PDB file of C-alpha atoms in Angstrom:
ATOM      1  CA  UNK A 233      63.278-102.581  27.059  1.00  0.00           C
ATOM      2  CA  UNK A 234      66.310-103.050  24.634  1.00  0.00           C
ATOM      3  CA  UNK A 235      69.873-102.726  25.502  1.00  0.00           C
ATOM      4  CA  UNK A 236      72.203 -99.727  24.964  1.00  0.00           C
ATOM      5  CA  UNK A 237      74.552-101.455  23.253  1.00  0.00           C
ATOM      6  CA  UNK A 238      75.358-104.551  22.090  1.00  0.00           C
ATOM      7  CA  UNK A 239      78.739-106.574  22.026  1.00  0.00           C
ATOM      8  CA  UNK A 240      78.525-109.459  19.523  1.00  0.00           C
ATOM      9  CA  UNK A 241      81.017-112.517  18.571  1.00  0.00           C
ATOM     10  CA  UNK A 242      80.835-113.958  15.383  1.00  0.00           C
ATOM     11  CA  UNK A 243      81.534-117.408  16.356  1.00  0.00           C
ATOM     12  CA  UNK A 244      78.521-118.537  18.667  1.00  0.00           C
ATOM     13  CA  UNK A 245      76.925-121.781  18.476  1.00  0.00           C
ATOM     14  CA  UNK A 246      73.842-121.980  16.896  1.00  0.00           C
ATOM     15  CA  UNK A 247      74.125-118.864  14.597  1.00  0.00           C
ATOM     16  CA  UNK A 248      77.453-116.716  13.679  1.00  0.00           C
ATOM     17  CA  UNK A 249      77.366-113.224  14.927  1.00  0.00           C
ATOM     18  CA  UNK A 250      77.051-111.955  11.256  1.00  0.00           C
ATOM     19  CA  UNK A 251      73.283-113.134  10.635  1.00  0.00           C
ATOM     20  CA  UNK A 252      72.802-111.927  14.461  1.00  0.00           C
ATOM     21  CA  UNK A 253      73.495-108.305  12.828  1.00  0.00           C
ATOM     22  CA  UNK A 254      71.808-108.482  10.007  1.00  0.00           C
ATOM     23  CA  UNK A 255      68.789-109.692  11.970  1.00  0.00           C
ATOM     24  CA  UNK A 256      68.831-106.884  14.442  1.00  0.00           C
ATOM     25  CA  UNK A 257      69.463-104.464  12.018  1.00  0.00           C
ATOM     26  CA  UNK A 258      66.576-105.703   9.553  1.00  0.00           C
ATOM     27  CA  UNK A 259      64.070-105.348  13.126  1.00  0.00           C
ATOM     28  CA  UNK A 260      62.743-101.328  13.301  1.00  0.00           C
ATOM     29  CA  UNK A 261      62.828-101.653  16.562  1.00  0.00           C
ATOM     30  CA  UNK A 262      66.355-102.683  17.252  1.00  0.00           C
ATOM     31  CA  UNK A 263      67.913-101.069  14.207  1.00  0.00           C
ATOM     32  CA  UNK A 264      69.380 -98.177  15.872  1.00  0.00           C
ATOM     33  CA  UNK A 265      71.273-100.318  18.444  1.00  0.00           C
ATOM     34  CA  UNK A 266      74.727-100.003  18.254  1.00  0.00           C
ATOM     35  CA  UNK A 267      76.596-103.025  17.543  1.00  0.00           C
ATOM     36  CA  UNK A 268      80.244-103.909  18.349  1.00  0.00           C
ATOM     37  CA  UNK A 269      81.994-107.148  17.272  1.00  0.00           C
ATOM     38  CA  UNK A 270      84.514-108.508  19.559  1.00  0.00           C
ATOM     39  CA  UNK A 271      86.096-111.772  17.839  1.00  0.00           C
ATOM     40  CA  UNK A 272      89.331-113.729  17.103  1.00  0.00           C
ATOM     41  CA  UNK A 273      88.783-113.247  13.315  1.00  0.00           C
ATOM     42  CA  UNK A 274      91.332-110.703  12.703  1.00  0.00           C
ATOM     43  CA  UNK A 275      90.977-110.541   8.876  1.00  0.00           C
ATOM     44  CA  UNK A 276      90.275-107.545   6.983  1.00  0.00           C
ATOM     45  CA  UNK A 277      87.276-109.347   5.221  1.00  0.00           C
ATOM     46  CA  UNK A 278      85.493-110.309   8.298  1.00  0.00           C
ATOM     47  CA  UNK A 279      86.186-106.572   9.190  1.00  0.00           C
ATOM     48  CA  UNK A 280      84.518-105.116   6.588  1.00  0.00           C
ATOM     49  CA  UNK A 281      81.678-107.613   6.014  1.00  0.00           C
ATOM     50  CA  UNK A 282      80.835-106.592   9.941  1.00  0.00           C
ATOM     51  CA  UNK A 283      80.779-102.840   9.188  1.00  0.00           C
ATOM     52  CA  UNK A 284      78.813-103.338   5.788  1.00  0.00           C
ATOM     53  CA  UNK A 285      76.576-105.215   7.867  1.00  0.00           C
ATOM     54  CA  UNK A 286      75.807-102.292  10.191  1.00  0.00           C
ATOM     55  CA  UNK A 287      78.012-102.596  12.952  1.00  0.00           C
ATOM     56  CA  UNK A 288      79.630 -99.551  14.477  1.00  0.00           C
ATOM     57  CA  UNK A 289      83.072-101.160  15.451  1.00  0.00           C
ATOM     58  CA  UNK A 290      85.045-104.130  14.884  1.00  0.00           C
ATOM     59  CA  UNK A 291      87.421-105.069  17.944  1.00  0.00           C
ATOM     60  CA  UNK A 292      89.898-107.912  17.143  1.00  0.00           C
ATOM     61  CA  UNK A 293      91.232-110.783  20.105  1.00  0.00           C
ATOM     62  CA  UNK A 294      93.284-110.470  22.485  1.00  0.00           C
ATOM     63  CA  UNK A 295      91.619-107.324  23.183  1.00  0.00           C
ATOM     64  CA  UNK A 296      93.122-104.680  25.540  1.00  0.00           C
ATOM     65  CA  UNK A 297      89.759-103.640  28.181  1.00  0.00           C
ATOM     66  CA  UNK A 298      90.643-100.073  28.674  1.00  0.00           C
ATOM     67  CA  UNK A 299      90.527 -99.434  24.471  1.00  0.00           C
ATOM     68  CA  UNK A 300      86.993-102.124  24.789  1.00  0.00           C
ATOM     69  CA  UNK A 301      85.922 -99.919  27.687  1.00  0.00           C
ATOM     70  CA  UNK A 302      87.034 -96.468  25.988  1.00  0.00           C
ATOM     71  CA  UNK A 303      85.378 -97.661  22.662  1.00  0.00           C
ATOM     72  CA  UNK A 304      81.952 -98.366  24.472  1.00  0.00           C
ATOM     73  CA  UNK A 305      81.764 -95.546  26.211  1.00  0.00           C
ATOM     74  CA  UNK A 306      82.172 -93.804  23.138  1.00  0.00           C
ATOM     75  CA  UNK A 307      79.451 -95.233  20.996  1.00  0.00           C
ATOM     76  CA  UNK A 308      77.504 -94.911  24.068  1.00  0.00           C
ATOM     77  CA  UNK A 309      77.650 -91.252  23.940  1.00  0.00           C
ATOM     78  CA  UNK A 310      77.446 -91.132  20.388  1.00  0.00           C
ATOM     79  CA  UNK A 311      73.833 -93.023  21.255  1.00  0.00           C
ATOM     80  CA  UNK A 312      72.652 -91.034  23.478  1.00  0.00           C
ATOM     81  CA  UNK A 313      73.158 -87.883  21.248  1.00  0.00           C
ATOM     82  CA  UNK A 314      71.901 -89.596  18.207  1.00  0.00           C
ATOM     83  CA  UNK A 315      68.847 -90.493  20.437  1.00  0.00           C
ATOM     84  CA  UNK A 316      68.431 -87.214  21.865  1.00  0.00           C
ATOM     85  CA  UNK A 317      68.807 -85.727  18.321  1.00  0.00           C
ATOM     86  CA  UNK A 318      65.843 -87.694  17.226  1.00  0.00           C
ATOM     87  CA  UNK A 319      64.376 -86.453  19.969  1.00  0.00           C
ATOM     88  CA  UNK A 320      64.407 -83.271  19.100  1.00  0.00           C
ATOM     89  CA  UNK A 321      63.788 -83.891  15.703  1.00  0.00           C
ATOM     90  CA  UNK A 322      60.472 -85.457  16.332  1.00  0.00           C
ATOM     91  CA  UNK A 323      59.540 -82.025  18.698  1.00  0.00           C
ATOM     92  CA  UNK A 324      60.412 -79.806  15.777  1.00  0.00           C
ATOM     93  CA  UNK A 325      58.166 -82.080  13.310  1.00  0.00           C
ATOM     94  CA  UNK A 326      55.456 -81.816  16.082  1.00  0.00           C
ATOM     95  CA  UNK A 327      55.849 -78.206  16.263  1.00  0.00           C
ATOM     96  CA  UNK A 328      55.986 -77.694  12.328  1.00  0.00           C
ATOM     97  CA  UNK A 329      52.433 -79.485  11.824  1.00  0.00           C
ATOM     98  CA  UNK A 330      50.745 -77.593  14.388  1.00  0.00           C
ATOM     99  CA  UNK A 331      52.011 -74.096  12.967  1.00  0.00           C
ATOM    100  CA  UNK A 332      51.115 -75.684   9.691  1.00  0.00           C
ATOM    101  CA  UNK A 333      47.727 -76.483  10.784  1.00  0.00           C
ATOM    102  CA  UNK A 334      47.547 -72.813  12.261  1.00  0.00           C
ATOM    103  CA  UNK A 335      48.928 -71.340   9.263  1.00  0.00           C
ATOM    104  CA  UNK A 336      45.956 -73.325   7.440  1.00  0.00           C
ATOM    105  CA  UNK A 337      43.158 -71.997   9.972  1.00  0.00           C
ATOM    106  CA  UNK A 338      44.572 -68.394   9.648  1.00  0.00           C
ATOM    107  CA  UNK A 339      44.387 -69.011   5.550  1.00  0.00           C
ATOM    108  CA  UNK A 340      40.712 -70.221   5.863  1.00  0.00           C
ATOM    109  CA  UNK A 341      39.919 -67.274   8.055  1.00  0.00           C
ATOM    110  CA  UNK A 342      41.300 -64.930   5.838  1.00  0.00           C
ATOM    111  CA  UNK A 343      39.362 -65.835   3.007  1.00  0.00           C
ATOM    112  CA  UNK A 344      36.458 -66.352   4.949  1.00  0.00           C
ATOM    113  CA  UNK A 345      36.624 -61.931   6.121  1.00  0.00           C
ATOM    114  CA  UNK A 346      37.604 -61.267   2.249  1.00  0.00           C
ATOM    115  CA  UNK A 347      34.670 -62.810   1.411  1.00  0.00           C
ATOM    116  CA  UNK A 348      32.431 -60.830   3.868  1.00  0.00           C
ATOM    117  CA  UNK A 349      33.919 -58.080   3.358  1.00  0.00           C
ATOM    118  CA  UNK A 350      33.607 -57.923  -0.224  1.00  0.00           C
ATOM    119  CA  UNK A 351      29.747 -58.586   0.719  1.00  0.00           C
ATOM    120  CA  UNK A 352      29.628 -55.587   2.977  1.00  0.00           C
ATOM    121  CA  UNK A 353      31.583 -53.038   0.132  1.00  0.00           C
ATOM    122  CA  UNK A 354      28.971 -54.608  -2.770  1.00  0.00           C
ATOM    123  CA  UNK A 355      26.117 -53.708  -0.441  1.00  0.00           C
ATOM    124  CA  UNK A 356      27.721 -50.287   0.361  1.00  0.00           C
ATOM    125  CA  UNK A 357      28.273 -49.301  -3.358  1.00  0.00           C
ATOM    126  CA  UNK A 358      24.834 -49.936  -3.992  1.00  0.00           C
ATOM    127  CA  UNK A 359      23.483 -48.483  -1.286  1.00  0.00           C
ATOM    128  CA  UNK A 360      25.522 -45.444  -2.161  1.00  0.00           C
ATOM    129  CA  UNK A 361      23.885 -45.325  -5.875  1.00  0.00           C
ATOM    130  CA  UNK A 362      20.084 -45.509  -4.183  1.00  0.00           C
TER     131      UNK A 362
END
């Protein structure tokens, strides 16, 4: 199971929270997490280079926890609808190659009664000249 949402520092002690990103964001199966930095770098580079990098917010120390909360909740529901979209999105691909495959069976049908009947009329014509 993988989380919902993930809030990330970028000062941690083995690795900084920018290869953290990168690395979920370069794994297929976490990719789609969203990612939020919460950190005391309050430059504009350190910013960007997090939102380049793939996260969907940037949230600068001393934070305020009803904006943190507000902002979660946010890209929470913008998850959910994203995931739901996909959802969706995969049913209508589904549905698309099955009326393709029909569409193909009803082709191969068709040509296969053209064929017979053009049998049936050749045998009729020269039946009809006997």
């Amino acid at each position: 199971m993988h989380p919902d949402l993930v809030l990330l520092d970028v000062d941690m002690p083995d690795m900084d929270g920018f290869t953290v990103c990168q690395q979920l964001k370069a794994d297929p199966a976490l990719k789609d997490i969203p990612i939020i930095f919460i950190t005391g770098h309050n430059d504009p580079e350190s910013e960007t280079h997090g939102l380049e990098l793939g996260a969907v917010d940037f949230i600068s120390k001393p934070i305020n926890r009803l904006v943190v909360r507000a902002r979660v909740a946010t890209h929470l529901a913008l998850k959910v609808q994203a995931d739901r979209l996909q959802r969706e999105t995969n049913e209508c691909k589904r549905i698309s190659d099955e009326l393709d495959l029909y569409r193909r069976q009803l082709e191969r049908m068709v040509e296969e009664r053209t064929v017979e009947l053009l049998a049936a009329r050749q045998q009729a014509e020269a039946a009809a000249k006997e």
